[in-house]
Amino acid sequence: MSRNAASLDIAIVGGGIGGLATAAFLAREGFRPTVYEQAPALTAVGAGLVVAPNAARLLRRLGVFEELRARAVKLDIGWEFRRWSDGTVLSAEDLARACEELYGEHTYTAHRADLLDAIRGAVPDSALRLGRRVADVDLDGDRPLVRFDDGEELRPDVLIGADGIHSRVRSALGEASSATFSGICAYRALVPAERAPEFARRPAQTLWLGPDHHFVHYPVSGGDLVNLVAFGPAGEYSVESWTATATVEQFLAEFDGWDPRLADLITAADEPGRWALLDREPLARWSRGRATVLGDAAHPMFPFFAQGAAQAIEDAAVLAGCLAAQADDPAAALTRYEALRLPRTTDVQRRSHGRAEVNHLPDGPAQLARDEGFRAADPLVANGWLYGYDVDVALAS
């Protein structure tokens, strides 16, 4: 690392998982970044997520894994794919045995807030500036210009946009990533464990597949809650917001005729969230001069591989490594970061997009062939390209 690293002024816009992970990895390399977050407090919107081996390895490197582990759920039973109408098991994977053997880590599920809190523990208090809403970003000068809504301006040496799907930094790059409606909407809910049926409390990630829909559930928060997320046709619904809500009755109607055990699970939920999935093409570039983006600002993706948080954490680790290697030339470091990460995240985006068609097949020959493929293949081995990713190997390339 260059001796200039500590004096490099690095501004990170966004205090979500990607932004905090970037600050934490940069701090490990001797940098002193500042995170500018528009919210007055660091809170996690959303519910559950999967901490796959590629993310768990990096969280362990940050020194925050054990804190997360205290509230996460290790998937001892593993993955299950089930048929929509009667719960017939199409495929099951014993993650407790195989995952660590293949990838050096287990797979966990966690509440998003618990993951955010764990990563926050690796970020110095002095690095956080809350209640700072960005009004404008200008990249035309030698250094980026950031204007806040109260009139304050700053010109950091490096600007990192971790500001989500509606990123101001991405827009300033000239990469607007126009969105189209996918025709799919998502429901999510949390069910207190004491109200959840026994089958949903098991340490398993279960995916029920059916015509035009699929339904996922797994425990989070140390087993205190069960996370539900389900997908179906959006119809005229077009609200893309994690704070939008539906009713339990609407959720039930969407899965009418499915295995009655799912109706019991949905009925036990509190007010569900509902949002439309927008479709965005992968960006052609992420960086311009001394500015770049990561996480959802760089590669918003369908959630069908459960890799949104993991890919943001990978971005953070690679970006910190690139800046550590070329602190004297930040623009070159960002160019290298983009070259290392863009092909991988584009691959994850495209494969995740393709899962919608596979998961939502109507009953018939294609569905039968898919189900037979589940029985014949080992999905954990087949996904080695995803879970076996090594940041050090990438940085050495």
Coordinates of C-alpha atoms in Angstrom, one line a residue:
M1 CA 0.0 0.0 0.0
S2 CA 1.2 3.5 -0.8
R3 CA 2.1 5.7 2.1
N4 CA -0.4 8.2 0.6
A5 CA -3.3 5.9 1.4
A6 CA -4.1 7.5 4.8
S7 CA -4.2 11.0 3.3
L8 CA -6.5 10.0 0.4
D9 CA -9.9 11.6 0.9
I10 CA -12.5 9.0 0.0
A11 CA -16.2 9.8 0.1
I12 CA -18.7 6.9 0.1
V13 CA -22.3 7.9 -0.7
G14 CA -24.7 5.4 0.9
G15 CA -24.6 3.7 4.3
G16 CA -26.2 0.4 3.4
I17 CA -24.5 -3.0 3.3
G18 CA -22.3 -2.1 0.3
G19 CA -21.3 1.3 1.6
L20 CA -20.4 0.1 5.1
A21 CA -18.5 -2.9 3.7
T22 CA -16.5 -0.7 1.5
A23 CA -15.6 1.6 4.4
A24 CA -14.7 -1.4 6.5
F25 CA -12.4 -3.0 3.9
L26 CA -10.8 0.4 3.2
A27 CA -10.2 1.0 6.9
R28 CA -8.4 -2.4 7.0
E29 CA -6.1 -1.2 4.3
G30 CA -5.2 2.0 6.2
F31 CA -7.5 4.4 4.4
R32 CA -9.8 6.8 6.3
P33 CA -13.0 6.9 4.2
T34 CA -16.1 8.9 5.1
V35 CA -19.6 7.5 4.6
Y36 CA -22.4 10.0 3.8
E37 CA -25.8 8.5 4.5
Q38 CA -29.1 10.4 3.9
A39 CA -31.0 8.7 6.8
P40 CA -30.6 10.1 10.3
A41 CA -29.8 6.7 11.6
L42 CA -28.4 3.5 10.2
T43 CA -31.3 1.2 9.8
A44 CA -31.9 -1.7 7.4
V45 CA -35.0 -1.7 5.3
G46 CA -36.1 -5.2 4.3
A47 CA -36.1 -8.6 5.9
G48 CA -34.1 -11.7 5.3
L49 CA -31.2 -12.6 3.1
V50 CA -28.8 -15.5 2.4
V51 CA -25.2 -15.3 3.5
A52 CA -23.6 -17.7 1.0
P53 CA -20.0 -19.0 1.3
N54 CA -18.6 -16.2 -0.9
A55 CA -20.0 -13.6 1.4
A56 CA -19.3 -15.5 4.7
R57 CA -15.6 -15.8 3.8
L58 CA -15.3 -12.0 3.4
L59 CA -17.2 -11.2 6.5
R60 CA -14.8 -13.5 8.4
R61 CA -11.9 -11.6 6.9
L62 CA -13.4 -8.3 8.2
G63 CA -13.6 -9.8 11.7
V64 CA -17.4 -9.4 11.9
F65 CA -18.5 -12.9 11.1
E66 CA -18.8 -14.2 14.7
E67 CA -21.1 -11.2 15.6
L68 CA -23.3 -12.0 12.7
R69 CA -23.2 -15.7 13.5
A70 CA -24.8 -15.1 16.9
R71 CA -28.0 -14.0 15.1
A72 CA -27.8 -15.9 11.8
V73 CA -29.2 -19.3 11.1
K74 CA -26.9 -22.0 9.8
L75 CA -28.7 -24.0 7.1
D76 CA -28.1 -27.5 8.5
I77 CA -30.9 -29.1 6.5
G78 CA -30.0 -27.0 3.5
W79 CA -31.8 -26.2 0.3
E80 CA -35.1 -27.7 -0.8
F81 CA -37.1 -27.3 -4.0
R82 CA -40.7 -28.4 -3.7
R83 CA -43.7 -28.7 -6.0
W84 CA -46.3 -26.0 -5.7
S85 CA -49.4 -28.1 -5.3
D86 CA -48.4 -30.7 -2.7
G87 CA -44.9 -30.0 -1.5
T88 CA -43.3 -33.0 -3.2
V89 CA -39.5 -32.6 -2.8
L90 CA -37.9 -32.1 -6.2
S91 CA -34.4 -31.6 -4.9
A92 CA -32.6 -31.3 -1.6
E93 CA -29.1 -30.4 -0.7
D94 CA -27.3 -31.3 2.6
L95 CA -25.4 -28.0 3.1
A96 CA -24.2 -29.0 6.6
R97 CA -22.0 -31.7 5.1
A98 CA -21.1 -30.5 1.6
C99 CA -20.9 -26.7 1.7
E100 CA -17.8 -26.3 3.9
E101 CA -16.1 -29.2 2.1
L102 CA -16.5 -27.5 -1.2
Y103 CA -16.2 -23.8 -0.3
G104 CA -14.6 -23.5 3.1
E105 CA -17.8 -22.0 4.7
H106 CA -21.3 -22.9 5.5
T107 CA -24.4 -21.1 4.2
Y108 CA -26.5 -19.0 6.6
T109 CA -29.6 -16.9 6.6
A110 CA -29.9 -13.6 8.4
H111 CA -32.0 -10.5 8.9
R112 CA -30.7 -7.7 6.9
A113 CA -30.5 -5.5 10.0
D114 CA -28.2 -8.1 11.7
L115 CA -25.8 -8.1 8.8
L116 CA -25.8 -4.3 8.7
D117 CA -25.1 -4.1 12.4
A118 CA -22.2 -6.6 12.2
I119 CA -20.5 -4.7 9.3
R120 CA -21.1 -1.4 11.1
G121 CA -18.9 -2.8 13.9
A122 CA -15.9 -2.6 11.6
V123 CA -16.4 1.0 10.6
P124 CA -15.1 3.8 13.0
D125 CA -17.7 6.2 14.3
S126 CA -15.6 9.0 12.9
A127 CA -16.2 7.7 9.4
L128 CA -20.0 8.2 9.5
R129 CA -21.9 11.3 8.6
L130 CA -25.6 10.8 8.8
G131 CA -28.5 12.9 7.6
R132 CA -26.5 13.9 4.5
R133 CA -28.7 13.9 1.4
V134 CA -27.0 14.3 -2.0
A135 CA -28.6 16.8 -4.3
D136 CA -26.2 16.7 -7.2
V137 CA -23.0 15.1 -8.4
D138 CA -20.7 16.7 -11.0
L139 CA -17.8 14.7 -12.5
D140 CA -16.5 17.2 -15.1
G141 CA -13.6 18.6 -13.0
D142 CA -10.3 17.0 -11.9
R143 CA -12.0 15.7 -8.8
P144 CA -15.7 14.8 -8.2
L145 CA -18.0 17.5 -6.8
V146 CA -20.8 16.4 -4.5
R147 CA -23.5 18.9 -3.4
F148 CA -25.8 18.2 -0.5
D149 CA -29.3 19.5 -0.1
D150 CA -28.2 21.9 2.6
G151 CA -25.7 23.6 0.2
E152 CA -22.6 21.9 1.5
E153 CA -20.1 20.9 -1.1
L154 CA -17.1 18.6 -1.1
R155 CA -14.5 17.5 -3.6
P156 CA -13.0 14.2 -2.5
D157 CA -10.1 12.5 -4.1
V158 CA -12.3 9.4 -4.7
L159 CA -16.1 9.2 -4.9
I160 CA -17.8 5.8 -4.4
G161 CA -21.5 5.5 -5.1
A162 CA -23.1 2.9 -2.9
D163 CA -26.4 4.7 -3.1
G164 CA -28.7 2.0 -4.5
I165 CA -30.9 1.5 -7.5
H166 CA -31.7 5.2 -7.8
S167 CA -28.0 6.2 -7.6
R168 CA -27.1 9.9 -8.0
V169 CA -23.5 8.9 -8.7
R170 CA -24.4 6.4 -11.4
S171 CA -26.5 9.1 -13.1
A172 CA -23.5 11.4 -13.1
L173 CA -21.5 8.8 -14.8
G174 CA -23.9 9.0 -17.8
E175 CA -25.0 5.4 -17.2
A176 CA -28.7 5.9 -16.4
S177 CA -29.6 2.2 -16.7
S178 CA -33.2 2.9 -17.8
A179 CA -35.7 0.5 -16.2
T180 CA -38.6 -1.4 -17.6
F181 CA -41.3 -3.3 -15.8
S182 CA -40.5 -7.0 -15.6
G183 CA -44.1 -8.1 -15.1
I184 CA -43.1 -9.7 -11.8
C185 CA -43.9 -8.4 -8.3
A186 CA -42.6 -9.6 -5.0
Y187 CA -44.2 -10.1 -1.6
R188 CA -42.3 -10.3 1.6
A189 CA -43.2 -10.8 5.2
L190 CA -41.8 -11.9 8.6
V191 CA -43.6 -14.4 10.8
P192 CA -42.8 -14.8 14.5
A193 CA -41.5 -18.3 15.0
E194 CA -44.1 -19.1 17.6
R195 CA -46.8 -18.5 15.0
A196 CA -45.1 -20.3 12.1
P197 CA -45.8 -23.9 11.2
E198 CA -43.0 -26.4 12.2
F199 CA -42.0 -27.1 8.6
A200 CA -41.1 -23.4 8.1
R201 CA -39.0 -23.2 11.3
R202 CA -36.5 -25.8 10.2
P203 CA -32.9 -24.6 9.3
A204 CA -33.6 -24.8 5.6
Q205 CA -34.1 -22.5 2.6
T206 CA -37.2 -23.9 0.9
L207 CA -38.3 -22.9 -2.6
W208 CA -41.8 -23.9 -3.9
L209 CA -42.0 -23.7 -7.7
G210 CA -45.2 -23.3 -9.6
P211 CA -46.8 -21.8 -12.7
D212 CA -45.9 -18.1 -12.9
H213 CA -44.9 -18.0 -9.2
H214 CA -42.4 -19.2 -6.7
F215 CA -42.4 -19.0 -2.9
V216 CA -39.3 -19.0 -0.6
H217 CA -39.1 -19.2 3.2
Y218 CA -36.3 -19.7 5.8
P219 CA -35.7 -18.8 9.4
V220 CA -33.7 -15.6 10.4
S221 CA -32.9 -13.7 13.6
G222 CA -31.5 -16.7 15.4
G223 CA -34.7 -18.6 14.6
D224 CA -37.0 -16.1 16.2
L225 CA -38.5 -15.1 12.8
V226 CA -39.4 -16.8 9.5
N227 CA -38.7 -14.8 6.4
L228 CA -41.1 -15.1 3.5
V229 CA -40.5 -13.8 0.0
A230 CA -42.7 -14.8 -3.0
F231 CA -43.0 -13.8 -6.6
G232 CA -45.9 -13.7 -9.0
P233 CA -47.4 -11.7 -11.9
A234 CA -47.4 -7.9 -11.3
G235 CA -50.5 -7.1 -13.4
E236 CA -51.0 -3.4 -13.2
Y237 CA -48.9 -3.1 -10.1
S238 CA -45.8 -0.9 -10.7
V239 CA -44.6 0.4 -7.3
E240 CA -40.9 -0.2 -6.8
S241 CA -40.5 0.5 -3.1
W242 CA -39.4 -1.6 -0.2
T243 CA -41.8 0.3 2.0
A244 CA -45.0 -0.4 0.0
T245 CA -47.4 -2.8 1.5
A246 CA -50.1 -5.3 0.7
T247 CA -52.7 -7.2 2.8
V248 CA -52.5 -10.8 4.0
E249 CA -55.6 -11.4 1.9
Q250 CA -53.9 -10.2 -1.3
F251 CA -50.9 -12.4 -0.5
L252 CA -53.2 -15.4 0.1
A253 CA -55.1 -14.8 -3.1
E254 CA -51.9 -14.8 -5.1
F255 CA -51.1 -18.4 -3.9
D256 CA -54.7 -19.7 -4.0
G257 CA -54.7 -23.4 -4.8
W258 CA -51.1 -24.0 -3.6
D259 CA -50.3 -26.5 -0.9
P260 CA -52.5 -25.5 2.1
R261 CA -49.4 -25.4 4.4
L262 CA -48.4 -22.2 2.6
A263 CA -51.7 -20.6 3.4
D264 CA -51.2 -21.3 7.1
L265 CA -47.8 -19.7 6.9
I266 CA -49.0 -16.6 5.0
T267 CA -51.9 -16.2 7.4
A268 CA -49.5 -16.0 10.4
A269 CA -47.6 -13.1 8.8
D270 CA -47.8 -9.5 9.8
E271 CA -48.5 -6.8 7.1
P272 CA -46.7 -8.0 4.0
G273 CA -44.6 -5.8 1.8
R274 CA -45.1 -5.7 -2.0
W275 CA -43.0 -4.2 -4.7
A276 CA -42.6 -4.5 -8.5
L277 CA -39.4 -5.9 -9.9
L278 CA -37.9 -3.5 -12.5
D279 CA -35.7 -4.9 -15.2
R280 CA -32.4 -3.2 -15.9
E281 CA -29.7 -4.1 -18.4
P282 CA -26.1 -4.4 -17.1
L283 CA -24.1 -1.2 -17.3
A284 CA -21.4 -0.8 -19.9
R285 CA -19.1 1.0 -17.4
W286 CA -19.0 1.8 -13.7
S287 CA -16.2 4.4 -13.4
R288 CA -15.3 7.8 -14.7
G289 CA -12.1 9.4 -13.5
R290 CA -12.0 9.3 -9.7
A291 CA -15.7 8.2 -9.3
T292 CA -17.2 4.7 -9.4
V293 CA -20.2 2.7 -8.2
L294 CA -20.9 -0.6 -6.5
G295 CA -23.7 -2.8 -5.2
D296 CA -27.2 -2.0 -6.5
A297 CA -25.9 1.3 -7.9
A298 CA -23.7 -0.7 -10.3
H299 CA -25.6 -4.0 -10.8
P300 CA -29.2 -4.1 -9.6
M301 CA -30.4 -7.7 -10.1
F302 CA -33.3 -9.9 -9.7
P303 CA -33.2 -11.7 -6.3
F304 CA -33.4 -15.2 -7.7
F305 CA -29.8 -16.1 -6.8
A306 CA -30.0 -14.4 -3.4
Q307 CA -26.7 -12.6 -4.2
G308 CA -27.4 -8.9 -4.0
A309 CA -25.7 -8.4 -0.6
A310 CA -22.9 -10.9 -1.4
Q311 CA -22.0 -9.2 -4.7
A312 CA -21.9 -5.8 -2.9
I313 CA -19.5 -7.2 -0.3
E314 CA -17.3 -8.7 -3.1
D315 CA -17.3 -5.3 -4.8
A316 CA -16.2 -3.7 -1.5
A317 CA -13.3 -6.1 -1.0
V318 CA -12.0 -5.8 -4.6
L319 CA -12.3 -2.1 -4.7
A320 CA -10.3 -1.7 -1.4
G321 CA -7.7 -4.0 -2.8
C322 CA -7.4 -2.1 -6.0
L323 CA -7.1 1.3 -4.2
A324 CA -4.5 -0.2 -1.8
A325 CA -2.4 -1.3 -4.7
Q326 CA -2.6 2.0 -6.6
A327 CA -3.3 4.7 -4.0
D328 CA -1.0 7.0 -6.0
D329 CA -3.3 6.7 -9.1
P330 CA -6.9 6.4 -7.9
A331 CA -8.3 6.7 -11.4
A332 CA -6.3 3.7 -12.6
A333 CA -7.3 1.8 -9.4
L334 CA -11.0 2.4 -10.3
T335 CA -10.5 1.3 -13.8
R336 CA -8.9 -1.9 -12.6
Y337 CA -11.7 -2.5 -10.1
E338 CA -14.3 -2.1 -12.9
A339 CA -12.4 -4.5 -15.2
L340 CA -12.3 -7.1 -12.4
R341 CA -15.9 -6.9 -11.2
L342 CA -18.1 -5.9 -14.1
P343 CA -17.9 -9.2 -16.0
R344 CA -18.7 -11.3 -12.9
T345 CA -21.6 -9.2 -11.8
T346 CA -23.0 -9.1 -15.3
D347 CA -22.9 -12.9 -15.4
V348 CA -24.8 -13.0 -12.0
Q349 CA -27.3 -10.5 -13.3
R350 CA -28.0 -12.4 -16.5
R351 CA -28.2 -15.8 -14.8
S352 CA -30.5 -14.5 -12.1
H353 CA -32.7 -13.0 -14.7
G354 CA -33.0 -16.3 -16.4
R355 CA -34.2 -18.1 -13.2
A356 CA -37.5 -16.3 -13.5
E357 CA -38.4 -18.4 -16.6
V358 CA -37.1 -21.6 -15.1
N359 CA -38.8 -21.2 -11.7
H360 CA -42.2 -20.2 -13.1
L361 CA -42.8 -22.9 -15.8
P362 CA -46.4 -24.0 -16.2
D363 CA -47.1 -27.7 -15.6
G364 CA -46.1 -29.7 -18.6
P365 CA -43.2 -31.2 -20.5
A366 CA -40.7 -28.3 -19.8
Q367 CA -41.6 -28.4 -16.1
L368 CA -41.2 -32.2 -15.9
A369 CA -37.8 -31.9 -17.6
R370 CA -36.8 -29.2 -15.2
D371 CA -37.8 -31.2 -12.2
E372 CA -35.9 -34.2 -13.5
G373 CA -32.9 -32.0 -14.0
F374 CA -33.1 -31.0 -10.3
R375 CA -33.0 -34.6 -9.3
A376 CA -30.1 -35.5 -11.5
A377 CA -27.8 -32.6 -10.8
D378 CA -26.0 -31.3 -7.7
P379 CA -26.8 -27.6 -7.6
L380 CA -24.1 -26.9 -4.9
V381 CA -21.4 -28.3 -7.2
A382 CA -22.9 -26.6 -10.3
N383 CA -22.8 -23.2 -8.6
G384 CA -19.0 -23.4 -7.9
W385 CA -18.6 -20.5 -10.2
L386 CA -20.6 -18.4 -7.8
Y387 CA -19.6 -19.6 -4.3
G388 CA -16.0 -20.4 -5.0
Y389 CA -15.0 -16.9 -6.0
D390 CA -11.7 -15.8 -4.4
V391 CA -11.0 -12.1 -4.0
D392 CA -7.3 -12.7 -3.7
V393 CA -7.1 -14.7 -6.9
A394 CA -9.1 -11.9 -8.7
L395 CA -6.8 -9.2 -7.4
A396 CA -3.7 -11.2 -8.4
S397 CA -4.9 -11.6 -12.0

